[in-house]
Tab-separated table of C-alpha atoms in Angstrom:
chain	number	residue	atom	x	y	z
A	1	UNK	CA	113.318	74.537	76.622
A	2	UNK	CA	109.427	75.021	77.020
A	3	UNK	CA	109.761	75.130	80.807
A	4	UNK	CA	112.460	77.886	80.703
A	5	UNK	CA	110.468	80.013	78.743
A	6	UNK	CA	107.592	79.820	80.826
A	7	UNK	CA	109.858	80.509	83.667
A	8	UNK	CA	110.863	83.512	81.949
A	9	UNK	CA	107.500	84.442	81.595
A	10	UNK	CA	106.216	84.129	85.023
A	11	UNK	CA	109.387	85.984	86.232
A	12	UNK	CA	108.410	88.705	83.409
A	13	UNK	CA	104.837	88.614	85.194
A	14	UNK	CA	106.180	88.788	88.538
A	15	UNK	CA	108.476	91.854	88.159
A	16	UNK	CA	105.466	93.692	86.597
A	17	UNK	CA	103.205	92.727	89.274
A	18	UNK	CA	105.796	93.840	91.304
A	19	UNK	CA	105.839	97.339	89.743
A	20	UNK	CA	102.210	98.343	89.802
A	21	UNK	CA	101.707	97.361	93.296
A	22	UNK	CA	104.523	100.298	93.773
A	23	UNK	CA	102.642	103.525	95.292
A	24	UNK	CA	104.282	106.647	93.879
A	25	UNK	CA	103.200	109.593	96.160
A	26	UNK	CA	104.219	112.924	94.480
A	27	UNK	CA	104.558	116.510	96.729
A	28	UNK	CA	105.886	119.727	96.363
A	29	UNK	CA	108.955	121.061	98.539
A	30	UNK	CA	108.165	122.849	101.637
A	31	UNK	CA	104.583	121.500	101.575
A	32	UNK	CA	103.533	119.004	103.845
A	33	UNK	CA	102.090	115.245	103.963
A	34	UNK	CA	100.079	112.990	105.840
A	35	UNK	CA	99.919	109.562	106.654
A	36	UNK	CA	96.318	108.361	107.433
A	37	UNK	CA	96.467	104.941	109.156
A	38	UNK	CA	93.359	102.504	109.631
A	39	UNK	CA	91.231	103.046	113.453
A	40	UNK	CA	90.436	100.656	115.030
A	41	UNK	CA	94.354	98.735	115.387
A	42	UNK	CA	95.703	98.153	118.286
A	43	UNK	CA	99.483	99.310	117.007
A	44	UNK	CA	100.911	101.022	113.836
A	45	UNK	CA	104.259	101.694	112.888
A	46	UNK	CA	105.246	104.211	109.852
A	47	UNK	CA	109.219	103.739	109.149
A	48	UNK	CA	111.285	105.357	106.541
A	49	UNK	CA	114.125	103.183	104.982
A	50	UNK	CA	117.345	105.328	104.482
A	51	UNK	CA	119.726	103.018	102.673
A	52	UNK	CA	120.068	99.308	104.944
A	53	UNK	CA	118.777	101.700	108.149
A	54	UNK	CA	115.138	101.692	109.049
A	55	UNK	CA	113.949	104.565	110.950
A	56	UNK	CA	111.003	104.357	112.874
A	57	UNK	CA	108.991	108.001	112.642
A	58	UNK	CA	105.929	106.886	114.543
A	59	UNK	CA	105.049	104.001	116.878
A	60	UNK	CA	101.730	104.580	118.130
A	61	UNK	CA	102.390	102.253	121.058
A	62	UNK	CA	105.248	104.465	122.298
A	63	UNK	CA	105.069	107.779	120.726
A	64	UNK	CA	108.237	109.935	120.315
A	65	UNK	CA	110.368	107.391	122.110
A	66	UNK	CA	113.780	108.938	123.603
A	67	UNK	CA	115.623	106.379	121.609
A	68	UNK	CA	113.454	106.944	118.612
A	69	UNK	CA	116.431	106.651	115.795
A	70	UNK	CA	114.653	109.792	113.716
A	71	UNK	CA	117.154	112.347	113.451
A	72	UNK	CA	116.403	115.763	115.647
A	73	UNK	CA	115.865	117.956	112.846
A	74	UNK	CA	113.226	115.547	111.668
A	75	UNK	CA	110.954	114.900	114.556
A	76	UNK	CA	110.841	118.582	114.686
A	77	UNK	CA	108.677	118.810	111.055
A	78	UNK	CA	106.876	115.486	112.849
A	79	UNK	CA	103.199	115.799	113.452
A	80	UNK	CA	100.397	113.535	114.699
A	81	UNK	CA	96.441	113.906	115.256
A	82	UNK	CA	95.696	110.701	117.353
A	83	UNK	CA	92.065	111.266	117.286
A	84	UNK	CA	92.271	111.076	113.510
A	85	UNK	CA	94.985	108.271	113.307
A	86	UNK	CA	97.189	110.718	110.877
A	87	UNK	CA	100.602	112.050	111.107
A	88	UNK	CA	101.977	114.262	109.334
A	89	UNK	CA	105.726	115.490	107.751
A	90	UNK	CA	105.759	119.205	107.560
A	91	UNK	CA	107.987	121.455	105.288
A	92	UNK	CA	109.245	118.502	103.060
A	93	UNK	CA	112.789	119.132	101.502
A	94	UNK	CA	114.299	116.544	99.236
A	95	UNK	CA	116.297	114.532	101.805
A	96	UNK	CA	112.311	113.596	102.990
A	97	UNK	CA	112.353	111.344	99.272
A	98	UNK	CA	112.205	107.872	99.679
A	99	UNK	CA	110.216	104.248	100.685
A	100	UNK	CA	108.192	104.353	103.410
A	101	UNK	CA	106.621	101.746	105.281
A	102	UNK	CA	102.984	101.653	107.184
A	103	UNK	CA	102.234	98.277	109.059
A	104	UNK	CA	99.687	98.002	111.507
A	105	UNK	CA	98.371	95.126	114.328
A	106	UNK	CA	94.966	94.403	115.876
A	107	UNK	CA	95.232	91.078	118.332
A	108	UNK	CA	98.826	90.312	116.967
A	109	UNK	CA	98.243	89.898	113.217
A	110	UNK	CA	98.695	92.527	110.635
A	111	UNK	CA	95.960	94.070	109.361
A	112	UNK	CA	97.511	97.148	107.451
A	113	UNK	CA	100.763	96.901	105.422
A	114	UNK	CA	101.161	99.315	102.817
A	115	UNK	CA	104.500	100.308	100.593
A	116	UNK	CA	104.980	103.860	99.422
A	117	UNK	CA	107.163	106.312	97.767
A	118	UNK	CA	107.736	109.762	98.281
A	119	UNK	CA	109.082	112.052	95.619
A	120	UNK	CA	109.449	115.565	96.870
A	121	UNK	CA	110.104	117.703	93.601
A	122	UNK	CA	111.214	121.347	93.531
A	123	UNK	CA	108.197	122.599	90.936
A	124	UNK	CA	104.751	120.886	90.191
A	125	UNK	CA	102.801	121.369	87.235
A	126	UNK	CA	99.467	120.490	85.475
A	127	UNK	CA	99.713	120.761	82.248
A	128	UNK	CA	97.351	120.734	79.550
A	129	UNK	CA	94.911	117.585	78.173
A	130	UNK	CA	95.994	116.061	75.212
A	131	UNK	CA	93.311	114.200	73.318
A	132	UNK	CA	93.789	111.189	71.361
A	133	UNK	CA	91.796	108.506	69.115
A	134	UNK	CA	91.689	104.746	70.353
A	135	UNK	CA	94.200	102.994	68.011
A	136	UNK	CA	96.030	105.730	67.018
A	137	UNK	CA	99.325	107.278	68.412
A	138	UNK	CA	99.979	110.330	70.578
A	139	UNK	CA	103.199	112.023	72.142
A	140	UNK	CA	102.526	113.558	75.520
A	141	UNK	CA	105.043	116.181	76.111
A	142	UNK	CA	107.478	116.726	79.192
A	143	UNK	CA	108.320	119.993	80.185
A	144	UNK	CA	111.419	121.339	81.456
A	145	UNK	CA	113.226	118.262	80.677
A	146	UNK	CA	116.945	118.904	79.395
A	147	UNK	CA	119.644	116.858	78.036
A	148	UNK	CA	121.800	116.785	80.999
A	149	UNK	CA	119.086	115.851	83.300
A	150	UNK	CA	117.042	112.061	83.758
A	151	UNK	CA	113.210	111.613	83.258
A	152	UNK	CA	111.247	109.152	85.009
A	153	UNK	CA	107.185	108.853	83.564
A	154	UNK	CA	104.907	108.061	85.784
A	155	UNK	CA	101.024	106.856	85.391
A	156	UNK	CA	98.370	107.756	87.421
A	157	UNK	CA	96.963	104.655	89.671
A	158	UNK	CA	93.386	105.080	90.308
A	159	UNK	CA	93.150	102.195	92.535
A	160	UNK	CA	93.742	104.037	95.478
A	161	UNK	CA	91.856	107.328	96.944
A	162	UNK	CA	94.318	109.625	97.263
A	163	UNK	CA	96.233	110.826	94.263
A	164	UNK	CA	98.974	107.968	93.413
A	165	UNK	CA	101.340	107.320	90.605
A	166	UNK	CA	102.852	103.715	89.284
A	167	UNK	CA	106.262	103.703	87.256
A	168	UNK	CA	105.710	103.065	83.281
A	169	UNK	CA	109.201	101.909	82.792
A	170	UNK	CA	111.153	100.285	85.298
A	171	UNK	CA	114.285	101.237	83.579
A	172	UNK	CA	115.053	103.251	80.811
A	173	UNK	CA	114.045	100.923	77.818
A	174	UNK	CA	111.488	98.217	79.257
A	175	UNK	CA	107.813	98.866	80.100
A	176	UNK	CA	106.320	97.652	83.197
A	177	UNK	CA	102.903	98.357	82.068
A	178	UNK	CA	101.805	96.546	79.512
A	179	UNK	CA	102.915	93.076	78.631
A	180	UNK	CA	104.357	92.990	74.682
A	181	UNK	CA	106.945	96.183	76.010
A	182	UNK	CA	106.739	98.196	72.868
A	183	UNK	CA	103.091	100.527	73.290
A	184	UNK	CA	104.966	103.181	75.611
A	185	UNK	CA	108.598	104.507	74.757
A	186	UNK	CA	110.280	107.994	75.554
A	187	UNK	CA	111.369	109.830	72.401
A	188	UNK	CA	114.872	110.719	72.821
A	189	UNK	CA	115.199	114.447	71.315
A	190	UNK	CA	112.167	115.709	73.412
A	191	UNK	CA	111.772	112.907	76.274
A	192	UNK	CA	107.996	113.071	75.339
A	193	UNK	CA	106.187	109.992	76.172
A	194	UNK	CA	104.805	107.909	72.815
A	195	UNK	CA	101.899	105.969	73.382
A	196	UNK	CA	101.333	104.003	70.343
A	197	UNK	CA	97.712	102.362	69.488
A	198	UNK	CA	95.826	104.165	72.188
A	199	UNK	CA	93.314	101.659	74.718
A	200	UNK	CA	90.641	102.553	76.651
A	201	UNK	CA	93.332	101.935	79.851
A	202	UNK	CA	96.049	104.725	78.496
A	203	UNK	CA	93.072	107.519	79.015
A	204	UNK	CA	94.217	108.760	82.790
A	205	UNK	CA	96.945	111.358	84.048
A	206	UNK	CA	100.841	110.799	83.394
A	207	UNK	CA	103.423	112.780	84.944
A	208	UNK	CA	106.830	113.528	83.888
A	209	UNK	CA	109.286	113.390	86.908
A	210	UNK	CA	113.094	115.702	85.486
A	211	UNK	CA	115.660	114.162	88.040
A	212	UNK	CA	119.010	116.020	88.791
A	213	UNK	CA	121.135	113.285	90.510
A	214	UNK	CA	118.382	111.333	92.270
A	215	UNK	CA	117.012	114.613	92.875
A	216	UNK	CA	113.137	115.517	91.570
A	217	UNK	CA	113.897	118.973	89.757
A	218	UNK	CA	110.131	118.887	88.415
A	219	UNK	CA	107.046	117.431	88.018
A	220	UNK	CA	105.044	118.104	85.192
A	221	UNK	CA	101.401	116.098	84.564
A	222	UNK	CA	99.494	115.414	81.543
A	223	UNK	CA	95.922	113.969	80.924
A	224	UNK	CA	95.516	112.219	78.198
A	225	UNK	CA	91.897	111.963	77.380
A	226	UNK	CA	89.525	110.513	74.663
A	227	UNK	CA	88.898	113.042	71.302
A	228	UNK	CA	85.657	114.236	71.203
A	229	UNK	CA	83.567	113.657	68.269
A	230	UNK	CA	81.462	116.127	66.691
A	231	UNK	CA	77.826	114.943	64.570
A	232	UNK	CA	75.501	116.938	62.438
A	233	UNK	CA	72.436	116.037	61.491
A	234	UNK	CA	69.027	117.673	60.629
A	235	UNK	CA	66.206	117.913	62.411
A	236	UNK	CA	63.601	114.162	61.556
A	237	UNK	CA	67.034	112.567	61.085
A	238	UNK	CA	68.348	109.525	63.181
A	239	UNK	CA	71.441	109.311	65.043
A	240	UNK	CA	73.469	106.792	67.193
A	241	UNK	CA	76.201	107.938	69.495
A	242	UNK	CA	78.493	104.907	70.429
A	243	UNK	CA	80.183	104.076	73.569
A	244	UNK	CA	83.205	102.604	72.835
A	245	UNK	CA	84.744	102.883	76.098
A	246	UNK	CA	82.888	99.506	77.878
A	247	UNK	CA	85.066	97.086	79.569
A	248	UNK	CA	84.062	93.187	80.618
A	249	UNK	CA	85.484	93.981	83.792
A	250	UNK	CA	83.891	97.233	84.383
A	251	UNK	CA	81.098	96.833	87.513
A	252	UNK	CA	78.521	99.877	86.402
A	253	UNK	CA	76.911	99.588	83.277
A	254	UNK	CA	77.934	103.130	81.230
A	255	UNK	CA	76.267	106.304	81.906
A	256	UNK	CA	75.241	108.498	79.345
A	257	UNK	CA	74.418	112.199	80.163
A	258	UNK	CA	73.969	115.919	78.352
A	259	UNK	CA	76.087	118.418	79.641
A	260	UNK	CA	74.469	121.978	80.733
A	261	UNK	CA	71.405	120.637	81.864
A	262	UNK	CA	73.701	117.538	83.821
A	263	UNK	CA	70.578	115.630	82.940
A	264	UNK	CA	70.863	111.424	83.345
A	265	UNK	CA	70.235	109.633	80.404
A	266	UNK	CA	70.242	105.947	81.070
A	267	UNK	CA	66.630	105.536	81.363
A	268	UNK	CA	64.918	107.979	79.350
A	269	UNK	CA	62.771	106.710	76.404
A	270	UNK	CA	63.851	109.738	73.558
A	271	UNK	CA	66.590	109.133	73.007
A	272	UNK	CA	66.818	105.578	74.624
A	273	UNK	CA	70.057	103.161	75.506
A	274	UNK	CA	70.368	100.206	72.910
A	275	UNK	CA	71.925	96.781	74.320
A	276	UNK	CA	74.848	98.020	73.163
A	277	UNK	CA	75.180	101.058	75.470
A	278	UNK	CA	74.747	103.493	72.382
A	279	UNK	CA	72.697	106.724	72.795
A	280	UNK	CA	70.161	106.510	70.166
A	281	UNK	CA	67.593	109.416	68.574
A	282	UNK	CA	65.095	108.153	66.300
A	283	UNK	CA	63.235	111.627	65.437
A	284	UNK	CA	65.960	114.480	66.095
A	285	UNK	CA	64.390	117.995	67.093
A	286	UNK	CA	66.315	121.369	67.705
A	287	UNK	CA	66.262	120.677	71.167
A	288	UNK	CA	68.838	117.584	71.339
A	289	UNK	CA	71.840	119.632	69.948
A	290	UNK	CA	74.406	119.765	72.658
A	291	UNK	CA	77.431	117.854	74.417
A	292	UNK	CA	76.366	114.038	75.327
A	293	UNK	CA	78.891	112.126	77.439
A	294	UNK	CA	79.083	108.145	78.141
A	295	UNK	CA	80.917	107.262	81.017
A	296	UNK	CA	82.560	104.169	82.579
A	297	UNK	CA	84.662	103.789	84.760
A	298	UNK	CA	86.785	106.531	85.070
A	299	UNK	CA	86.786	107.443	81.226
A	300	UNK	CA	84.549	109.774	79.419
A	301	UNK	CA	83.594	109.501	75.891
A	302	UNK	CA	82.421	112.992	74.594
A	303	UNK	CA	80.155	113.791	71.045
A	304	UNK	CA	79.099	117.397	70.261
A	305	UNK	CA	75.267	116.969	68.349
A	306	UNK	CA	74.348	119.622	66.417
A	307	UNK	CA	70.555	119.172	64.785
A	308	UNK	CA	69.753	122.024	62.456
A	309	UNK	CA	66.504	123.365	60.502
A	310	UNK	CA	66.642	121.280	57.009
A	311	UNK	CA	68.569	123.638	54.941
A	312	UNK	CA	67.509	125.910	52.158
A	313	UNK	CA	69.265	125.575	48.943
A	314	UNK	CA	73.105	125.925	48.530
A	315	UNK	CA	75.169	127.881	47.004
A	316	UNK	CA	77.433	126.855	44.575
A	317	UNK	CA	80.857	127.188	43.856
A	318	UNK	CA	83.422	126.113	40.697
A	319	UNK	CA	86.806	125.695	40.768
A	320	UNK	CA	90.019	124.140	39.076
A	321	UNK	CA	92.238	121.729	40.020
A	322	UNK	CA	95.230	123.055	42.303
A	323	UNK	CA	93.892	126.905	42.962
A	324	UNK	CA	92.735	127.777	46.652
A	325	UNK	CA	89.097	128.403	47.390
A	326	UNK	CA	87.787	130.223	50.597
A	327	UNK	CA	84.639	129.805	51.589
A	328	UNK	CA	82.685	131.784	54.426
A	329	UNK	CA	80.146	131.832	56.913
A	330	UNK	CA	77.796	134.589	56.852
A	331	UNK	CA	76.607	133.985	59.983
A	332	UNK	CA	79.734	133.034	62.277
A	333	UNK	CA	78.884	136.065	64.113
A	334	UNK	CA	75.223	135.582	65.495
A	335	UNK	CA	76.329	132.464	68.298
A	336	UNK	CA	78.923	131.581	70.583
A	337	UNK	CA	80.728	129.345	68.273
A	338	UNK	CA	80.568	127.779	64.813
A	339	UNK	CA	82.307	124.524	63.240
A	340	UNK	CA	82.485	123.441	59.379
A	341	UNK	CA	81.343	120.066	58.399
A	342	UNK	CA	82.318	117.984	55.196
A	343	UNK	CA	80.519	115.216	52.822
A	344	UNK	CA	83.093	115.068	49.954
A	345	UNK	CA	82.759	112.572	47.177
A	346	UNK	CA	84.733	110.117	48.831
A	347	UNK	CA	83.615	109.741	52.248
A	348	UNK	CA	80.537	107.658	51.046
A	349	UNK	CA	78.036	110.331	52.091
A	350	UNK	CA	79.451	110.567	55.427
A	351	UNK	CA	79.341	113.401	57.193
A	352	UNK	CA	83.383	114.759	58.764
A	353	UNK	CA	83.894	117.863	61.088
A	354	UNK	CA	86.874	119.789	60.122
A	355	UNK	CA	87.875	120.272	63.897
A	356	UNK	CA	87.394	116.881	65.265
A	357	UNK	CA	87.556	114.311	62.789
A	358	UNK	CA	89.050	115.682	59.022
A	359	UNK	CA	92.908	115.568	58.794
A	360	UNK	CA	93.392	116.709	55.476
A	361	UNK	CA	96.498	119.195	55.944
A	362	UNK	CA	95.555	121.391	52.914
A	363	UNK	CA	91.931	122.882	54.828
A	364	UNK	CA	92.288	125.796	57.835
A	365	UNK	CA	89.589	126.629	59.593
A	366	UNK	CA	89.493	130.303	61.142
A	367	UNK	CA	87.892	131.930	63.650
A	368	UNK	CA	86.514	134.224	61.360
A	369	UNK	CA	84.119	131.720	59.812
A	370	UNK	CA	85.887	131.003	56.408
A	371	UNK	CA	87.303	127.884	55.006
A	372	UNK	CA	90.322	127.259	53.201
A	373	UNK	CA	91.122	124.851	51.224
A	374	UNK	CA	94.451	125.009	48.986
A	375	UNK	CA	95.621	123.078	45.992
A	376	UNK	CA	92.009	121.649	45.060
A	377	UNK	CA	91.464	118.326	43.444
A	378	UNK	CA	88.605	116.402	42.346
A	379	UNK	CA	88.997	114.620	45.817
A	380	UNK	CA	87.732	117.867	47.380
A	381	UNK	CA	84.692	118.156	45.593
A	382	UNK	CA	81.271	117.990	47.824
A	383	UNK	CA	79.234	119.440	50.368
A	384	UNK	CA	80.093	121.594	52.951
A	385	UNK	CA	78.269	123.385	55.648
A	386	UNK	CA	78.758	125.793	58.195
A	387	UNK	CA	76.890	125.241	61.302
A	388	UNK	CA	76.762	128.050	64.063
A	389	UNK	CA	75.854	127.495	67.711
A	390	UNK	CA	74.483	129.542	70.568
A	391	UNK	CA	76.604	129.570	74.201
A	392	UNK	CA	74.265	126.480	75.298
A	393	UNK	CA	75.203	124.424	72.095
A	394	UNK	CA	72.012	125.344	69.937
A	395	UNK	CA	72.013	125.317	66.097
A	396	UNK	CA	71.438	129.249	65.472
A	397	UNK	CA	72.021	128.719	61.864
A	398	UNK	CA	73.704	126.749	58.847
A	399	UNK	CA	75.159	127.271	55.226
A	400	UNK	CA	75.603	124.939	52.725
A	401	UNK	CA	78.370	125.232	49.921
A	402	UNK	CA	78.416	122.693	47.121
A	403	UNK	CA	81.891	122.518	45.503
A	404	UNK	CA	81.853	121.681	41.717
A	405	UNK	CA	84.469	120.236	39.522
A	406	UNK	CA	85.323	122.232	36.279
């Protein structure tokens, strides 16, 4: 019994291996692509399987061969730069979809053998970034999908140079990329893709493929990407930003850098790079507000810091339990931008943005500056400031509100 389940497992493996090695080449109808083989080979074929025929499209040792099995209508949209060892399709139409072959020889053994497919799609899209929270869920939506029609999701593959795609699901129910089968599944009213507790390998682009009878109808892409975090602080105060996004496997240490300026940060002394790979400020001045960003690999981790002037004292404002209080920022007006922060009672003294971090669905935040919060409880009660920012990220000015319980 032990020995057939670790068959089934290594068969389980196998099929997935199977799966990512799968090159998913996505192009728009009527627009053209091109095959660039290796120099240096003394031979390369590029076929085209149609079915159980295989038709040859180049053979660099005998190119555009009378009995060449292509059919005439395409070897017309057939191009080829032998200088640059690329050939090209031109004007791709759906019949063009498919698996194609490259295989190449140097002194009778192969030394190129690659597997793609093309998916030629009526429409392509980008659509927007949707940010998520490692551990958490997140739905990433498919456009123009229908209930009559078939969606395929596909994940971006960043293996390779040129923009390539590998197959989430092989079929409709099992996932091929990832190992327990249940973190990606397609919600049936919408055909969004749910991605349920979030890993540092799910941030990259996904694209949802609506099929019409085999047929791509459109392509829509989404890039899921890690939620920014925002931090306030004053100015003597400490901070540590964290980079959360390290892998064992990943060959460059992270990078940590400040956006506007593009300045490098791995090796400067204030703020310095712990042995952990967090960005940390031991005396924070005005000058260190801004957008910091750790990378690795091919994920970003993003924190907005804004330092402020030690603030004057606040104003202070009663209420009861279950009225709504508003309360405003004088000074929204003066920068380019302005966020509210939170230290209620029962955070602990920490310190929550309303925009990036707070999820409490009774407080809106308008662009207006003011701050709503209905249905108060005792729960609510705290600090809260209002911290406004020039266009380069600079703490122009903040208000403090304390919230008192009747």
């Amino acid at each position: 019994m032990a020995a057939v389940t670790e068959l089934s497992f290594l068969l389980f493996a196998l099929i997935n291996y199977i799966h990512a090695q799968e090159q998913i080449i996505i192009r728009q109808k009527g627009h053209p692509y091109t095959f660039f083989l290796p120099e240096n080979t003394n031979s390369c074929l590029i076929s085209r399987s149609v079915g159980e025929e295989k038709l040859v499209l180049w053979n660099t040792s005998d190119l555009w061969s009378n009995s060449s099995s292509v059919p005439e209508h395409l070897k017309q949209r057939l191009d080829s730069d032998v200088d640059t060892s690329s050939y090209t399709i031109l004007n791709l139409t759906h019949s063009d979809s498919g698996p194609y072959r490259e295989e190449c020889w140097t002194e009778g053994n192969v030394t190129h053998d690659n597997n793609i497919t093309i998916t030629v799609c009526t429409t392509l899209t980008h659509g927007i970034a949707i940010s998520a929270r490692l551990g958490e869920p997140v739905d990433l939506p498919c456009e123009g999908a229908a209930d009559n029609l078939d969606v395929q999701w596909l994940k971006q593959d960043s293996r390779y140079e040129q923009e390539t795609w590998s197959r989430v699901f092989g079929d409709n129910t099992t996932s091929v990329m990832d190992n327990d089968r249940g973190r990606y599944q397609v919600v049936t009213n919408t055909s969004a893709l749910r991605v349920s507790n979030v890993t540092t390998t799910d941030f990259t682009e996904y694209n949802c493929l609506v099929m019409n009878q085999q047929q791509c109808v459109s392509s829509y892409s989404v890039e899921l990407i890690l939620h920014y975090k925002m931090i306030y602080r004053s100015v003597e105060e400490t901070a540590v930003l964290p980079c959360t996004i390290t892998d064992s496997t990943d060959e460059q240490p992270p990078r940590w850098s400040k956006r506007i300026s593009g300045q490098e940060l791995h090796n400067q002394t204030d703020p310095s790079v712990d042995q952990n790979y967090s960005l940390v400020f031991s005396s924070l001045m005005l000058n260190h507000s801004g957008w910091y960003s750790c990378k690795a690999s091919r994920i970003e981790q993003h924190y907005l810091l804004a330092v402020c002037p030690k603030f004057g004292p606040p104003a202070v404002e009663l209420f009861s339990e279950g009225e709504e209080v508003t309360l405003r920022c004088r000074d929204w007006g003066k920068g380019g931008d302005h966020d509210w922060f939170i230290k209620s009672n029962r955070t602990e003294g920490r310190i929550f943005s309303v925009r990036s971090d707070q999820r409490m669905s009774r407080v809106s935040w308008y662009d207006n500056g003011s701050l709503v919060i209905s249905n108060i409880s005792v729960g609510d009660a705290g600090e809260y400031w209002c911290v406004v920012y020039d266009y380069d990220y600079q703490c122009v000015s903040t208000e403090r509100t304390v919230l008192v319980w009747l």
